Tab-separated table of N, CA and C in Angstrom:
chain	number	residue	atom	x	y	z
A	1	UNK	N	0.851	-1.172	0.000
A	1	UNK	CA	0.000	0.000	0.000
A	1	UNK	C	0.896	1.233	0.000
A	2	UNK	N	0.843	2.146	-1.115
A	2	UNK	CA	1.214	3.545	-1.216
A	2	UNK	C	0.888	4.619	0.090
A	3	UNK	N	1.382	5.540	0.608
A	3	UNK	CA	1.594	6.085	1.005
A	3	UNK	C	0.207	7.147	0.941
A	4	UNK	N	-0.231	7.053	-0.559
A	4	UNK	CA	-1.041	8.010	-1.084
A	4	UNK	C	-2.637	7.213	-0.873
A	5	UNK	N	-2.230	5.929	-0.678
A	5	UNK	CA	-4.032	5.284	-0.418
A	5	UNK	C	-3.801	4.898	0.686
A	6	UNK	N	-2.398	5.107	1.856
A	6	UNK	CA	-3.121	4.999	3.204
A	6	UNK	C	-3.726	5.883	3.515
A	7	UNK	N	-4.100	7.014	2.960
A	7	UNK	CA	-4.508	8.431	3.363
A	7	UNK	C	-5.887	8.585	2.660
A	8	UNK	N	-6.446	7.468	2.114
A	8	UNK	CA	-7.327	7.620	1.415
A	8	UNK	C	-8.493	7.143	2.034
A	9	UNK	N	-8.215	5.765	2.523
A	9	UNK	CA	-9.024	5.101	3.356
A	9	UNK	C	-9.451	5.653	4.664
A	10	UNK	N	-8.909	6.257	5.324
A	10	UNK	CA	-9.166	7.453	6.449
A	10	UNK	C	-9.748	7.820	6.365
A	11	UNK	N	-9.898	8.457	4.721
A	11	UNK	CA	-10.834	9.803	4.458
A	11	UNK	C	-12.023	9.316	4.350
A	12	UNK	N	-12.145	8.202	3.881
A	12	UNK	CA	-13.789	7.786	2.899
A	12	UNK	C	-14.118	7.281	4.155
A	13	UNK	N	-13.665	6.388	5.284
A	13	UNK	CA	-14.328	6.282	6.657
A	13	UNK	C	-15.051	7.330	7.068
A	14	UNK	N	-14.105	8.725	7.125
A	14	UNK	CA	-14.846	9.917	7.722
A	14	UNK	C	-16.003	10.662	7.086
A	15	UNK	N	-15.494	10.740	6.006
A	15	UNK	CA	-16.681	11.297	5.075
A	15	UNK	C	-18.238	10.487	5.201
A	16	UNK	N	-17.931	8.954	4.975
A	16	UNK	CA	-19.446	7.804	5.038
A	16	UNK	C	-19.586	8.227	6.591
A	17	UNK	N	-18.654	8.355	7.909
A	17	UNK	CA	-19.349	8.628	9.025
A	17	UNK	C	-19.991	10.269	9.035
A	18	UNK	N	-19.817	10.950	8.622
A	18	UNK	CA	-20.007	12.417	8.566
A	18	UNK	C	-21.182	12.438	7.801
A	19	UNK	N	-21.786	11.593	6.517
A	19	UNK	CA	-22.765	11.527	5.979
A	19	UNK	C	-24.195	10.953	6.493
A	20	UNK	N	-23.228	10.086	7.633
A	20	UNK	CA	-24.557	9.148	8.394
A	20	UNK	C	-24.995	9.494	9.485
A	21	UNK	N	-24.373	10.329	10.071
A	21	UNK	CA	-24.881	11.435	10.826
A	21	UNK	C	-25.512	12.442	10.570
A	22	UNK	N	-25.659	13.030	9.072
A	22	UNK	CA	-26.387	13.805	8.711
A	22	UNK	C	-27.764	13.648	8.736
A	23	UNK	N	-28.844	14.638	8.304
A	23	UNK	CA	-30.176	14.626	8.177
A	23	UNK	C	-30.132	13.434	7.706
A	24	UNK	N	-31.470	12.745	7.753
A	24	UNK	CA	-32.066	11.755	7.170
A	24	UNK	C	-33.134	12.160	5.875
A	25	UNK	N	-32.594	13.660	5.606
A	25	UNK	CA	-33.732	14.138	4.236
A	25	UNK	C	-34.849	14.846	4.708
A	26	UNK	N	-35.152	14.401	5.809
A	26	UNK	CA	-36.605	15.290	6.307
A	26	UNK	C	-36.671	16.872	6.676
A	27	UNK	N	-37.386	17.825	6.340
A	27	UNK	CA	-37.215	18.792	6.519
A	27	UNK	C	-37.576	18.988	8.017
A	28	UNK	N	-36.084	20.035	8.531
A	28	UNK	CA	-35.742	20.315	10.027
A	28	UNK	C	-37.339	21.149	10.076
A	29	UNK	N	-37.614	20.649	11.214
A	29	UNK	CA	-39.187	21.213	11.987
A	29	UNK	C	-38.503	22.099	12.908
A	30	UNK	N	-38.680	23.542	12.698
A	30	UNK	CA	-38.259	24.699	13.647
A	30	UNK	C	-38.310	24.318	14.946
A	31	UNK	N	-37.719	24.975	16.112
A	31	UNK	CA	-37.901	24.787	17.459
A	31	UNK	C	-38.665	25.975	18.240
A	32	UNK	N	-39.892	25.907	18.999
A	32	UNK	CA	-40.298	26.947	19.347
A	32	UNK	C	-39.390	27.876	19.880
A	33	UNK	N	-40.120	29.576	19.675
A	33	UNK	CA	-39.235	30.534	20.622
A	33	UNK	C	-39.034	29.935	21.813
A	34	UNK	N	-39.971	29.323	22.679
A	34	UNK	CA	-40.022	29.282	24.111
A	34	UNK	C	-39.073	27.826	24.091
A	35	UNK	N	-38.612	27.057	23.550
A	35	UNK	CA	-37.968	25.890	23.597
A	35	UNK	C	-36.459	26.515	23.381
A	36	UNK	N	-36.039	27.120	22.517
A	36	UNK	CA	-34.438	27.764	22.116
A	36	UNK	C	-33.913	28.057	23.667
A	37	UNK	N	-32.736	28.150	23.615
A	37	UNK	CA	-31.786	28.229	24.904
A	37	UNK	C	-32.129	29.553	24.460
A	38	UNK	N	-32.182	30.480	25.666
A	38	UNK	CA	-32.155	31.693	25.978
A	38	UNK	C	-30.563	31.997	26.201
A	39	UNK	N	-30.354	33.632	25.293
A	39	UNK	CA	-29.048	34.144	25.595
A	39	UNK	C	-28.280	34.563	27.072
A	40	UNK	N	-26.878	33.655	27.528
A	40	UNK	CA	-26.491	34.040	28.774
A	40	UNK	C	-26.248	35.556	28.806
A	41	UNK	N	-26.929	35.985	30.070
A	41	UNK	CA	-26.919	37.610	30.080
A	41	UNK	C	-25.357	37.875	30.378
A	42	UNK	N	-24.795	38.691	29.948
A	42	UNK	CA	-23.196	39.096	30.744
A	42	UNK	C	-23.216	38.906	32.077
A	43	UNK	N	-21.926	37.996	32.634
A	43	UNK	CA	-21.805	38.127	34.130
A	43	UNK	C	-23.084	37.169	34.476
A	44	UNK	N	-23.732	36.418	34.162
A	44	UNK	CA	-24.228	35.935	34.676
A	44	UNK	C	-23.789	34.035	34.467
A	45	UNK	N	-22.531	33.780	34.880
A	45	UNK	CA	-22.019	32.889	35.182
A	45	UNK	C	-20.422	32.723	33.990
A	46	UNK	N	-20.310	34.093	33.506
A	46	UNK	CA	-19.599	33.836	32.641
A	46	UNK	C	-18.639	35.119	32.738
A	47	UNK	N	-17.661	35.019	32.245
A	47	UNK	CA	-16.291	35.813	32.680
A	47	UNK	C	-15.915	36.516	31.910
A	48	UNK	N	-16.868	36.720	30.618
A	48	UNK	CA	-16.956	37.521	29.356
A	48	UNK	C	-17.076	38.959	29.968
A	49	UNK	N	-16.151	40.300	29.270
A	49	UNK	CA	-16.908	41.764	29.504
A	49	UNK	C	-18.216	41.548	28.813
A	50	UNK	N	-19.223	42.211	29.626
A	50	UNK	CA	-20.034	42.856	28.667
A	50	UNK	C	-19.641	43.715	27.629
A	51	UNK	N	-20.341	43.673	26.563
A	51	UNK	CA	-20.181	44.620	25.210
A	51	UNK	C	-21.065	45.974	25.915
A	52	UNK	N	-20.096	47.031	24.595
A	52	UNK	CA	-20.727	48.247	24.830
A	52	UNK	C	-22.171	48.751	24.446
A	53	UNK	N	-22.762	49.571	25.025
A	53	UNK	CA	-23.619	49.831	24.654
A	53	UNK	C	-24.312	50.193	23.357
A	54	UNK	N	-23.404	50.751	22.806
A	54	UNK	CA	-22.992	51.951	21.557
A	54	UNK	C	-22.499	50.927	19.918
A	55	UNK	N	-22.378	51.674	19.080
A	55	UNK	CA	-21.008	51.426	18.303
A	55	UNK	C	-20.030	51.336	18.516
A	56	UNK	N	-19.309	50.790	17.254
A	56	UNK	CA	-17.961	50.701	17.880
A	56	UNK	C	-17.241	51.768	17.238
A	57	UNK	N	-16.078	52.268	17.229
A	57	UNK	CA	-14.855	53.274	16.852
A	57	UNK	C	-15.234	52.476	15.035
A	58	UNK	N	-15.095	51.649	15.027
A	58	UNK	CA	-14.469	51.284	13.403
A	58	UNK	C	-16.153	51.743	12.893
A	59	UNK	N	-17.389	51.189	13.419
A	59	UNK	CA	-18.611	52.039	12.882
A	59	UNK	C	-18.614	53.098	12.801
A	60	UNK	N	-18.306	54.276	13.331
A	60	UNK	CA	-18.180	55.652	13.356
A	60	UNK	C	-17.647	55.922	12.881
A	61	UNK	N	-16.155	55.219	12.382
A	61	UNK	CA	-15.204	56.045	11.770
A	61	UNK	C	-15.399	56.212	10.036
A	62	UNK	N	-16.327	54.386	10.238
A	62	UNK	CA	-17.187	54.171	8.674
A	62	UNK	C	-18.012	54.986	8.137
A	63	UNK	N	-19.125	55.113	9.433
A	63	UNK	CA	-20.295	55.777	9.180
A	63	UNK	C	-20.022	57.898	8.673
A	64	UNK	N	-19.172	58.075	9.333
A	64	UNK	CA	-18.010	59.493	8.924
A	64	UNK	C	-17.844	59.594	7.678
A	65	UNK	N	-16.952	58.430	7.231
A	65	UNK	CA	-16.462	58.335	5.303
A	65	UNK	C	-17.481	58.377	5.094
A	66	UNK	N	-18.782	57.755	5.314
A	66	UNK	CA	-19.990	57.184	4.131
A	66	UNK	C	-20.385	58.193	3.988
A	67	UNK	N	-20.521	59.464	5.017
A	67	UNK	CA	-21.032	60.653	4.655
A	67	UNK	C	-20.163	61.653	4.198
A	68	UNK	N	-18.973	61.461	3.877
A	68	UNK	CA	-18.451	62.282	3.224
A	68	UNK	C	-17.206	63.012	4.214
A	69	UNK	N	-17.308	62.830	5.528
A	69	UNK	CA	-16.545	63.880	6.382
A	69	UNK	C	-15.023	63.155	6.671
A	70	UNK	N	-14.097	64.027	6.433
A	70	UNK	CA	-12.591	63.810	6.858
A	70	UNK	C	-12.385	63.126	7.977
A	71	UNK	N	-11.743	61.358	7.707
A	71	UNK	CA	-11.419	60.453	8.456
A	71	UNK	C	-10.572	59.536	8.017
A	72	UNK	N	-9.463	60.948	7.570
A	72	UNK	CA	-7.808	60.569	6.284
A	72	UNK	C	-6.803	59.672	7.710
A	73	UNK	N	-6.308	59.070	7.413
A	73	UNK	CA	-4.865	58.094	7.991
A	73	UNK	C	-5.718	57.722	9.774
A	74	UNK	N	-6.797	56.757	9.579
A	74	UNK	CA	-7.402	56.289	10.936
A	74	UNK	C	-6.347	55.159	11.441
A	75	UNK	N	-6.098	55.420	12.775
A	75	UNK	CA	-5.011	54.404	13.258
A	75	UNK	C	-5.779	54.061	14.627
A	76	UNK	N	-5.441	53.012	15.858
A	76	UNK	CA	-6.154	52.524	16.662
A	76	UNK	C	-4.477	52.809	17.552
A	77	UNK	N	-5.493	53.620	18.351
A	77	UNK	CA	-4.724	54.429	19.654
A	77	UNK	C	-5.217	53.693	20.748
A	78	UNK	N	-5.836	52.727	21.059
A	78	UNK	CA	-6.435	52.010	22.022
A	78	UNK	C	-5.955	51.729	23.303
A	79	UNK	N	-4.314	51.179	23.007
A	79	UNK	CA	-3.355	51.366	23.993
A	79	UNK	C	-3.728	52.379	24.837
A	80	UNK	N	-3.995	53.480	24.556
A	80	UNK	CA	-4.103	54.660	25.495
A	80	UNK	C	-5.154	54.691	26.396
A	81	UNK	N	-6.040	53.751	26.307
A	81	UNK	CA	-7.511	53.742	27.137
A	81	UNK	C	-7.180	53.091	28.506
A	82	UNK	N	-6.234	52.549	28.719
A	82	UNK	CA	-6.027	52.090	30.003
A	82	UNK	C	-5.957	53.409	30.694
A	83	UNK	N	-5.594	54.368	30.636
A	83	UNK	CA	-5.176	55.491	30.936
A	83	UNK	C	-6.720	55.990	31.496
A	84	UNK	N	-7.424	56.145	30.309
A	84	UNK	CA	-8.197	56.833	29.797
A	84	UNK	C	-9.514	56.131	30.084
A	85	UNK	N	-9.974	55.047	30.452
A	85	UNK	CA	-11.270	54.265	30.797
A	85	UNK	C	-12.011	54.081	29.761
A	86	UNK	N	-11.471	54.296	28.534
A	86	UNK	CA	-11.966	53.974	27.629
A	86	UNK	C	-11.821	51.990	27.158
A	87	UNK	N	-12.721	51.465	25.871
A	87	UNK	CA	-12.525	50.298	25.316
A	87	UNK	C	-11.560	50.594	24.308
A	88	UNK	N	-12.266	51.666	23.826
A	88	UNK	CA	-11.081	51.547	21.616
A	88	UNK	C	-11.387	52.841	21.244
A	89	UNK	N	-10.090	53.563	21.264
A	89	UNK	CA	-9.812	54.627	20.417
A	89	UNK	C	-9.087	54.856	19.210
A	90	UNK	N	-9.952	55.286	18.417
A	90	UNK	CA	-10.083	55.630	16.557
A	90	UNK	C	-9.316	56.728	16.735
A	91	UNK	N	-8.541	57.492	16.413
A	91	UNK	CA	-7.783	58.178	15.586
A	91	UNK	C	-7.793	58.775	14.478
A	92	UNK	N	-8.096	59.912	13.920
A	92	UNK	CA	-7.553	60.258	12.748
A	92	UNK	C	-6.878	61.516	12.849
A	93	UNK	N	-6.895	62.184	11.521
A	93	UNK	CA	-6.350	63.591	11.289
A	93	UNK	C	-7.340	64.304	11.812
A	94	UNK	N	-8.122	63.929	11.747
A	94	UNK	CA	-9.752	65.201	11.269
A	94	UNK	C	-10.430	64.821	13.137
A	95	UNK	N	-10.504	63.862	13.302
A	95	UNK	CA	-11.335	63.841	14.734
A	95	UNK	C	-10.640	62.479	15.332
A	96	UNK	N	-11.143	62.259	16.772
A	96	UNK	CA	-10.730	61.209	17.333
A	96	UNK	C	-11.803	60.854	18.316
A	97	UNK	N	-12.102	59.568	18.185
A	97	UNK	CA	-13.476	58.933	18.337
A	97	UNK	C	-13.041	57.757	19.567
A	98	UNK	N	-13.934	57.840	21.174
A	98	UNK	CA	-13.522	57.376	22.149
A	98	UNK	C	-14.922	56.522	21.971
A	99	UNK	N	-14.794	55.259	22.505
A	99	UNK	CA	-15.916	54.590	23.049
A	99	UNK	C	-15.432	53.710	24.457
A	100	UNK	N	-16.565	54.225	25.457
A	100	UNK	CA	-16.586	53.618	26.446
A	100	UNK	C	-17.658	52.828	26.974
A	101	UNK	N	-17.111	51.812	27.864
A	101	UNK	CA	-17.943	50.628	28.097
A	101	UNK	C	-19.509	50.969	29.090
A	102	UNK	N	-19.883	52.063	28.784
A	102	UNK	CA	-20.966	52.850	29.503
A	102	UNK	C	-21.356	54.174	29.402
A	103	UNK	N	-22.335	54.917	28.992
A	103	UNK	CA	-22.546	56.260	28.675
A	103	UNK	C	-22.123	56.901	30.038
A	104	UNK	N	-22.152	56.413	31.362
A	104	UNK	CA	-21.890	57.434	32.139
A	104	UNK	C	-20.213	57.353	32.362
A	105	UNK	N	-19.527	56.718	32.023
A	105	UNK	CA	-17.854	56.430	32.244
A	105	UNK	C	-17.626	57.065	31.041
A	106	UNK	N	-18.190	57.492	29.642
A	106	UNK	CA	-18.031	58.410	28.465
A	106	UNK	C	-18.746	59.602	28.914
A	107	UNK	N	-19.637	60.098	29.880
A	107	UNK	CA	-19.668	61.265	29.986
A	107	UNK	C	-19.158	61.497	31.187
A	108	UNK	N	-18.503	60.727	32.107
A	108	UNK	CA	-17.158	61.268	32.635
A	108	UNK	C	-16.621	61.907	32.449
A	109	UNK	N	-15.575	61.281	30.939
A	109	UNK	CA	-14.953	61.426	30.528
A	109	UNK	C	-14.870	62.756	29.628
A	110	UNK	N	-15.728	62.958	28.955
A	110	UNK	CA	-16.263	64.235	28.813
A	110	UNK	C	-16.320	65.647	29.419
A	111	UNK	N	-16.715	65.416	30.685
A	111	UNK	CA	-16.599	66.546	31.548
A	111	UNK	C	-15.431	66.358	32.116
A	112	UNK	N	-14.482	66.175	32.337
A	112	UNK	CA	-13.398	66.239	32.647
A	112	UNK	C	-12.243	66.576	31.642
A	113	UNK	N	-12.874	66.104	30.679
A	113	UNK	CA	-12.042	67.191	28.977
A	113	UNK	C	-12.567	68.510	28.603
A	114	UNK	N	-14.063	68.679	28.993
A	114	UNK	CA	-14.548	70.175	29.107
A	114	UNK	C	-14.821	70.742	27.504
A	115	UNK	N	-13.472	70.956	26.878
A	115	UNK	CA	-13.745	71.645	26.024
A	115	UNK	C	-13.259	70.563	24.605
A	116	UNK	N	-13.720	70.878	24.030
A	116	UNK	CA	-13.445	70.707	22.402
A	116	UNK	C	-14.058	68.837	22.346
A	117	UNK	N	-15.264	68.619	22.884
A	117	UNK	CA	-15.536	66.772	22.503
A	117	UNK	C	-17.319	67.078	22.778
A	118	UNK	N	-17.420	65.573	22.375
A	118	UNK	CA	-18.634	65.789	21.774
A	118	UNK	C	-19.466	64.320	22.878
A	119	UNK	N	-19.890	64.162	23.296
A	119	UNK	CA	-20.211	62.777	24.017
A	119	UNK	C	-22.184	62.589	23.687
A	120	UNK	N	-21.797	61.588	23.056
A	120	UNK	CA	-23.420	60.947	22.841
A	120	UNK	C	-23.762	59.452	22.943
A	121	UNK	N	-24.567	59.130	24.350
A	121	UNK	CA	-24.044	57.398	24.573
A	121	UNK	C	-22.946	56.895	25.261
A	122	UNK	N	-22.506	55.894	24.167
A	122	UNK	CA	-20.795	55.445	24.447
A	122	UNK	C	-19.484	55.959	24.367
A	123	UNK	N	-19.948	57.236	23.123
A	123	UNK	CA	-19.298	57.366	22.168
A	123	UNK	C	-18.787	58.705	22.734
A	124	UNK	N	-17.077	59.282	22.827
A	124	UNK	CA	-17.094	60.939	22.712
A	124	UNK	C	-15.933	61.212	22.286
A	125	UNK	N	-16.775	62.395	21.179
A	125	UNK	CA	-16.145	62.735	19.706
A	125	UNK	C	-14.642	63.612	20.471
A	126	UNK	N	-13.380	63.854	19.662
A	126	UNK	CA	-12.706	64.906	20.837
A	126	UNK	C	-11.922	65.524	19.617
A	127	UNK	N	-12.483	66.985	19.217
A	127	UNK	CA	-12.394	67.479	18.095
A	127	UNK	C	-10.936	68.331	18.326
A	128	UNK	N	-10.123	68.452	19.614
A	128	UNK	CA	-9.318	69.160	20.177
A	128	UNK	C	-8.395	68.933	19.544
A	129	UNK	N	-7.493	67.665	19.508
A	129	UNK	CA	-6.199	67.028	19.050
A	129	UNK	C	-6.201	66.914	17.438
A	130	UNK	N	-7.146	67.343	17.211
A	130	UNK	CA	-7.256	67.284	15.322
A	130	UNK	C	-7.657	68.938	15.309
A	131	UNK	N	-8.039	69.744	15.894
A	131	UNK	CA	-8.391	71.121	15.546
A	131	UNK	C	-9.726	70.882	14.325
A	132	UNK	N	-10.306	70.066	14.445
A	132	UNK	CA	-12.114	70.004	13.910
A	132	UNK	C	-12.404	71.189	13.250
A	133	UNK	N	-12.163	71.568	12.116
A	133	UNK	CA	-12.973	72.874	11.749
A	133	UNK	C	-14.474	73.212	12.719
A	134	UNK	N	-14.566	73.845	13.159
A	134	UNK	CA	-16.085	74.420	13.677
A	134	UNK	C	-17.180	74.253	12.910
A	135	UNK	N	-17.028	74.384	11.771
A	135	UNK	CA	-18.324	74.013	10.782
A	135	UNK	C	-18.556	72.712	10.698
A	136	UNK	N	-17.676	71.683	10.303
A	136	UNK	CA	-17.620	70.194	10.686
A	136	UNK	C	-17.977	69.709	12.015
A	137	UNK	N	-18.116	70.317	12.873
A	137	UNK	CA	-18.603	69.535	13.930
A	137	UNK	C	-20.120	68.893	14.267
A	138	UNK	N	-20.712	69.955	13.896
A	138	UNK	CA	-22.278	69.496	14.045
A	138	UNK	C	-22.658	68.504	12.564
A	139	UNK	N	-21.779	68.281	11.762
A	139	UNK	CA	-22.006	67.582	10.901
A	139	UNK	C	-21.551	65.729	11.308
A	140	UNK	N	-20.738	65.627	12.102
A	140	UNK	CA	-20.134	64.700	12.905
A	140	UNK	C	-21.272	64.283	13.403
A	141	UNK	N	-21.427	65.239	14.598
A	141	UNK	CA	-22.460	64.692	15.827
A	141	UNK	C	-23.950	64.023	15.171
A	142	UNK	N	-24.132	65.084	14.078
A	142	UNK	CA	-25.430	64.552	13.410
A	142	UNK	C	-25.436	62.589	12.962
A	143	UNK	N	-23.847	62.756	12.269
A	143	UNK	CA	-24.142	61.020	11.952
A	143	UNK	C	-24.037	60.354	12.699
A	144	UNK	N	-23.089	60.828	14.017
A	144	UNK	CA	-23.241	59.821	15.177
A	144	UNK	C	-24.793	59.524	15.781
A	145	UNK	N	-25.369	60.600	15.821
A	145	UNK	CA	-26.639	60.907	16.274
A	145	UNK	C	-27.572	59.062	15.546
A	146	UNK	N	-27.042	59.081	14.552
A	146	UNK	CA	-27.769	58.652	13.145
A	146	UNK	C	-27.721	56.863	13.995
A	147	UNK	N	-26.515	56.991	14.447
A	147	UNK	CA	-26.171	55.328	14.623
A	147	UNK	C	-26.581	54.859	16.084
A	148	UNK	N	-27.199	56.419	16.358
A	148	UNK	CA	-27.506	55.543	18.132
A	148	UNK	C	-28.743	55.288	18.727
């Protein structure tokens, strides 16, 4: 026996077992809503973070381009959120987009930057470190507005 048909016989075992385990042809009969496993809530026996409330940085930074607004050389500054209590920070030239794991730990964060950011939700815009044209800003907030 070749080398090339001991490797063959393996396969056609697995494949005929993989086939005979399959359906028997009958069409799958749905399972009621009330029968489906219900989703484990966060923390409730499981060691997963909860997800954010919000979007994420890479949605916003999308949802920005799709409308047209300056979001040239986006890089992920994220590293910096340990600092900062943030999850994931977006980066660009034009704005820099914080999301935190709670609207009130993002409007923390917010009032404690004071001037030049934008906080809606999860999300806060921080038009300071890019110098945001002033006219561009309410054009920002509007699409964020859009996604929440």
């Amino acid at each position: 026996m070749t080398f090339r048909s001991s490797l063959v016989l393996p396969m056609v075992a697995v494949v005929m077992l993989a086939a005979a385990g399959c359906s028997s042809g009958t069409a799958a009969t749905p399972v009621p809503a009330a029968k489906q496993a219900a989703p484990t809530a966060p923390g409730a026996g499981s060691a997963a973070k909860p997800e954010s409330e919000g979007p994420t940085a890479e949605q916003v930074v999308a949802a920005f381009d799709k409308a047209g607004l300056p979001v040239l050389n986006a890089r992920d500054n994220s590293g910096n959120c340990a600092a900062l209590g943030c999850t994931h920070l977006l980066t660009t030239d034009a704005i820099s987009v914080y999301v935190f794991p709670d609207a009130a730990s993002a409007q923390k964060y917010a009032e404690t930057a004071a001037i030049g950011v934008h906080q809606a939700g999860t999300v806060v815009l921080n038009y300071a470190a890019a110098r945001t044209p002033d006219k561009d800003q309410p054009r920002y907030e509007k699409v964020l507005a859009g996604l929440l």
